[in-house]
mmCIF file of C-alpha atoms in Angstrom:
data_model
loop_
_atom_site.group_PDB
_atom_site.id
_atom_site.type_symbol
_atom_site.label_atom_id
_atom_site.label_comp_id
_atom_site.label_asym_id
_atom_site.label_seq_id
_atom_site.Cartn_x
_atom_site.Cartn_y
_atom_site.Cartn_z
ATOM 1 C CA UNK A 1 17.868 0.376 2.131
ATOM 2 C CA UNK A 2 14.077 0.276 2.129
ATOM 3 C CA UNK A 3 12.483 0.199 -1.295
ATOM 4 C CA UNK A 4 9.392 2.162 -0.400
ATOM 5 C CA UNK A 5 8.281 5.092 1.700
ATOM 6 C CA UNK A 6 5.000 4.215 3.410
ATOM 7 C CA UNK A 7 2.955 7.428 3.560
ATOM 8 C CA UNK A 8 -0.255 8.281 5.427
ATOM 9 C CA UNK A 9 -2.250 11.441 4.701
ATOM 10 C CA UNK A 10 -4.386 13.643 6.960
ATOM 11 C CA UNK A 11 -6.705 15.768 4.798
ATOM 12 C CA UNK A 12 -7.603 14.548 1.323
ATOM 13 C CA UNK A 13 -7.946 17.794 -0.615
ATOM 14 C CA UNK A 14 -6.227 19.666 -3.439
ATOM 15 C CA UNK A 15 -2.655 19.320 -2.185
ATOM 16 C CA UNK A 16 -2.924 15.616 -1.457
ATOM 17 C CA UNK A 17 -4.569 15.074 -4.836
ATOM 18 C CA UNK A 18 -1.861 16.966 -6.687
ATOM 19 C CA UNK A 19 0.960 15.118 -4.897
ATOM 20 C CA UNK A 20 -0.530 11.712 -5.687
ATOM 21 C CA UNK A 21 -1.212 12.713 -9.299
ATOM 22 C CA UNK A 22 2.392 13.919 -9.638
ATOM 23 C CA UNK A 23 3.711 10.647 -8.241
ATOM 24 C CA UNK A 24 1.616 8.782 -10.803
ATOM 25 C CA UNK A 25 2.565 11.048 -13.715
ATOM 26 C CA UNK A 26 6.301 10.859 -13.002
ATOM 27 C CA UNK A 27 6.333 7.315 -11.620
ATOM 28 C CA UNK A 28 8.816 6.106 -14.223
ATOM 29 C CA UNK A 29 11.279 8.966 -13.758
ATOM 30 C CA UNK A 30 14.730 7.594 -13.047
ATOM 31 C CA UNK A 31 15.952 10.531 -10.943
ATOM 32 C CA UNK A 32 16.586 9.737 -7.300
ATOM 33 C CA UNK A 33 16.736 11.725 -4.101
ATOM 34 C CA UNK A 34 18.667 10.073 -1.309
ATOM 35 C CA UNK A 35 18.445 6.842 -3.243
ATOM 36 C CA UNK A 36 14.643 6.971 -3.562
ATOM 37 C CA UNK A 37 12.504 7.435 -6.668
ATOM 38 C CA UNK A 38 8.965 8.825 -6.867
ATOM 39 C CA UNK A 39 7.742 5.303 -7.488
ATOM 40 C CA UNK A 40 8.929 4.415 -3.964
ATOM 41 C CA UNK A 41 6.136 6.540 -2.430
ATOM 42 C CA UNK A 42 3.419 4.143 -1.310
ATOM 43 C CA UNK A 43 0.162 5.443 0.212
ATOM 44 C CA UNK A 44 -0.853 3.257 3.165
ATOM 45 C CA UNK A 45 -3.497 5.269 5.067
ATOM 46 C CA UNK A 46 -5.711 8.325 4.647
ATOM 47 C CA UNK A 47 -7.815 10.331 7.097
ATOM 48 C CA UNK A 48 -10.537 12.912 6.418
ATOM 49 C CA UNK A 49 -13.798 14.114 7.989
ATOM 50 C CA UNK A 50 -15.851 14.675 4.817
ATOM 51 C CA UNK A 51 -18.641 12.100 4.644
ATOM 52 C CA UNK A 52 -18.283 12.150 0.840
ATOM 53 C CA UNK A 53 -14.677 10.901 1.106
ATOM 54 C CA UNK A 54 -14.741 8.579 4.116
ATOM 55 C CA UNK A 55 -15.111 4.958 3.044
ATOM 56 C CA UNK A 56 -13.900 5.551 -0.509
ATOM 57 C CA UNK A 57 -10.632 4.455 -2.043
ATOM 58 C CA UNK A 58 -8.088 7.273 -1.811
ATOM 59 C CA UNK A 59 -7.868 7.398 -5.617
ATOM 60 C CA UNK A 60 -11.585 8.288 -5.815
ATOM 61 C CA UNK A 61 -11.839 10.444 -2.681
ATOM 62 C CA UNK A 62 -9.047 12.732 -3.850
ATOM 63 C CA UNK A 63 -11.162 13.723 -6.846
ATOM 64 C CA UNK A 64 -14.363 14.353 -4.868
ATOM 65 C CA UNK A 65 -15.780 17.323 -6.796
ATOM 66 C CA UNK A 66 -16.945 19.393 -3.849
ATOM 67 C CA UNK A 67 -13.459 20.269 -2.607
ATOM 68 C CA UNK A 68 -10.990 19.638 -5.442
ATOM 69 C CA UNK A 69 -9.969 22.720 -7.410
ATOM 70 C CA UNK A 70 -6.705 21.627 -9.035
ATOM 71 C CA UNK A 71 -6.154 20.625 -12.628
ATOM 72 C CA UNK A 72 -6.016 16.909 -13.304
ATOM 73 C CA UNK A 73 -2.577 15.916 -14.568
ATOM 74 C CA UNK A 74 -2.800 12.127 -14.187
ATOM 75 C CA UNK A 75 -5.347 9.384 -13.693
ATOM 76 C CA UNK A 76 -4.539 7.657 -10.431
ATOM 77 C CA UNK A 77 -5.400 3.948 -10.379
ATOM 78 C CA UNK A 78 -7.173 2.346 -7.440
ATOM 79 C CA UNK A 79 -4.731 2.495 -4.529
ATOM 80 C CA UNK A 80 -6.375 0.009 -2.170
ATOM 81 C CA UNK A 81 -6.338 2.598 0.641
ATOM 82 C CA UNK A 82 -9.710 3.381 2.202
ATOM 83 C CA UNK A 83 -10.149 6.910 3.538
ATOM 84 C CA UNK A 84 -10.917 6.628 7.252
ATOM 85 C CA UNK A 85 -12.775 9.048 9.479
ATOM 86 C CA UNK A 86 -10.438 11.261 11.467
ATOM 87 C CA UNK A 87 -11.487 13.324 14.466
ATOM 88 C CA UNK A 88 -13.100 16.685 13.654
ATOM 89 C CA UNK A 89 -11.476 18.566 16.583
ATOM 90 C CA UNK A 90 -11.337 22.212 15.349
ATOM 91 C CA UNK A 91 -14.640 21.739 13.626
ATOM 92 C CA UNK A 92 -15.326 22.717 10.057
ATOM 93 C CA UNK A 93 -14.783 26.412 9.421
ATOM 94 C CA UNK A 94 -17.202 28.866 7.872
ATOM 95 C CA UNK A 95 -15.880 28.605 4.309
ATOM 96 C CA UNK A 96 -15.079 24.903 4.304
ATOM 97 C CA UNK A 97 -18.482 24.208 5.840
ATOM 98 C CA UNK A 98 -20.061 25.251 2.552
ATOM 99 C CA UNK A 99 -18.503 22.287 0.739
ATOM 100 C CA UNK A 100 -17.631 19.748 3.447
ATOM 101 C CA UNK A 101 -19.979 17.995 5.806
ATOM 102 C CA UNK A 102 -19.070 15.498 8.484
ATOM 103 C CA UNK A 103 -21.427 12.715 9.457
ATOM 104 C CA UNK A 104 -21.786 12.587 13.240
ATOM 105 C CA UNK A 105 -22.712 8.895 12.952
ATOM 106 C CA UNK A 106 -19.292 8.068 11.511
ATOM 107 C CA UNK A 107 -16.956 7.353 14.396
ATOM 108 C CA UNK A 108 -13.298 8.370 14.059
ATOM 109 C CA UNK A 109 -10.697 5.637 13.934
ATOM 110 C CA UNK A 110 -7.807 5.308 16.367
ATOM 111 C CA UNK A 111 -5.201 7.116 14.260
ATOM 112 C CA UNK A 112 -2.217 5.836 16.265
ATOM 113 C CA UNK A 113 -3.394 2.225 15.898
ATOM 114 C CA UNK A 114 -3.873 2.662 12.155
ATOM 115 C CA UNK A 115 -0.435 4.239 11.666
ATOM 116 C CA UNK A 116 1.176 1.366 13.580
ATOM 117 C CA UNK A 117 -0.845 -1.299 11.761
ATOM 118 C CA UNK A 118 0.079 -0.007 8.290
ATOM 119 C CA UNK A 119 3.683 0.639 9.384
ATOM 120 C CA UNK A 120 3.587 4.230 8.132
ATOM 121 C CA UNK A 121 6.977 5.907 7.755
ATOM 122 C CA UNK A 122 5.515 9.394 7.399
ATOM 123 C CA UNK A 123 2.222 11.137 8.112
ATOM 124 C CA UNK A 124 1.661 14.146 5.838
ATOM 125 C CA UNK A 125 -0.580 16.892 7.225
ATOM 126 C CA UNK A 126 -2.716 18.411 4.462
ATOM 127 C CA UNK A 127 -5.509 19.663 6.732
ATOM 128 C CA UNK A 128 -7.157 23.013 5.971
ATOM 129 C CA UNK A 129 -5.436 26.192 7.131
ATOM 130 C CA UNK A 130 -6.488 27.013 10.680
ATOM 131 C CA UNK A 131 -6.574 23.407 11.855
ATOM 132 C CA UNK A 132 -4.759 24.267 15.071
ATOM 133 C CA UNK A 133 -5.933 21.419 17.306
ATOM 134 C CA UNK A 134 -6.172 18.835 14.539
ATOM 135 C CA UNK A 135 -2.603 19.534 13.359
ATOM 136 C CA UNK A 136 -1.317 19.006 16.887
ATOM 137 C CA UNK A 137 -3.407 15.862 17.244
ATOM 138 C CA UNK A 138 -1.926 14.323 14.088
ATOM 139 C CA UNK A 139 1.626 15.402 15.029
ATOM 140 C CA UNK A 140 1.218 13.663 18.397
ATOM 141 C CA UNK A 141 -0.317 10.602 16.736
ATOM 142 C CA UNK A 142 2.733 10.348 14.469
ATOM 143 C CA UNK A 143 5.056 10.608 17.469
ATOM 144 C CA UNK A 144 3.068 7.976 19.368
ATOM 145 C CA UNK A 145 3.104 5.657 16.350
ATOM 146 C CA UNK A 146 6.835 6.141 15.777
ATOM 147 C CA UNK A 147 6.567 7.670 12.334
ATOM 148 C CA UNK A 148 7.687 10.973 10.854
ATOM 149 C CA UNK A 149 5.394 13.969 10.465
ATOM 150 C CA UNK A 150 5.439 16.489 7.637
ATOM 151 C CA UNK A 151 3.343 19.594 8.256
ATOM 152 C CA UNK A 152 2.243 21.042 4.910
ATOM 153 C CA UNK A 153 0.047 23.837 6.225
ATOM 154 C CA UNK A 154 0.965 27.197 7.757
ATOM 155 C CA UNK A 155 0.247 26.076 11.297
ATOM 156 C CA UNK A 156 3.067 26.583 13.795
ATOM 157 C CA UNK A 157 3.557 23.322 15.658
ATOM 158 C CA UNK A 158 7.032 23.342 17.206
ATOM 159 C CA UNK A 159 10.090 25.497 17.645
#
């Protein structure tokens, strides 16, 4: 059995932050699920469009003050995962546009290549609600890269 679950994230906001903080806070818990412990979750890639997050270590980007509204429950050490520019696709909506700005000079990475390179097991979709095209893009990227996809937003993708 594998000893880690290699996880990539699309959208580095509140939900991603809280998941990674929870993993850190309960890292030493001995409970298992299917033979895995929380400490087996290993972040390997992260994608966002916010110029204030792209290029930063995931541990810093997830606390970027302009979009994080959750309580802090754990200090997350440097993860060694740089947040990469993902494609904007749906654009940045009216409300999100007040706190997030994309830099047109930053070119998006090839998400499929990155997922393959880091050998991601799962891509978790934490994009903002209403990310219709972007959610489908990341779902297809996961399929093309041969990794699982977990959709954590209320966007209908398949039936």
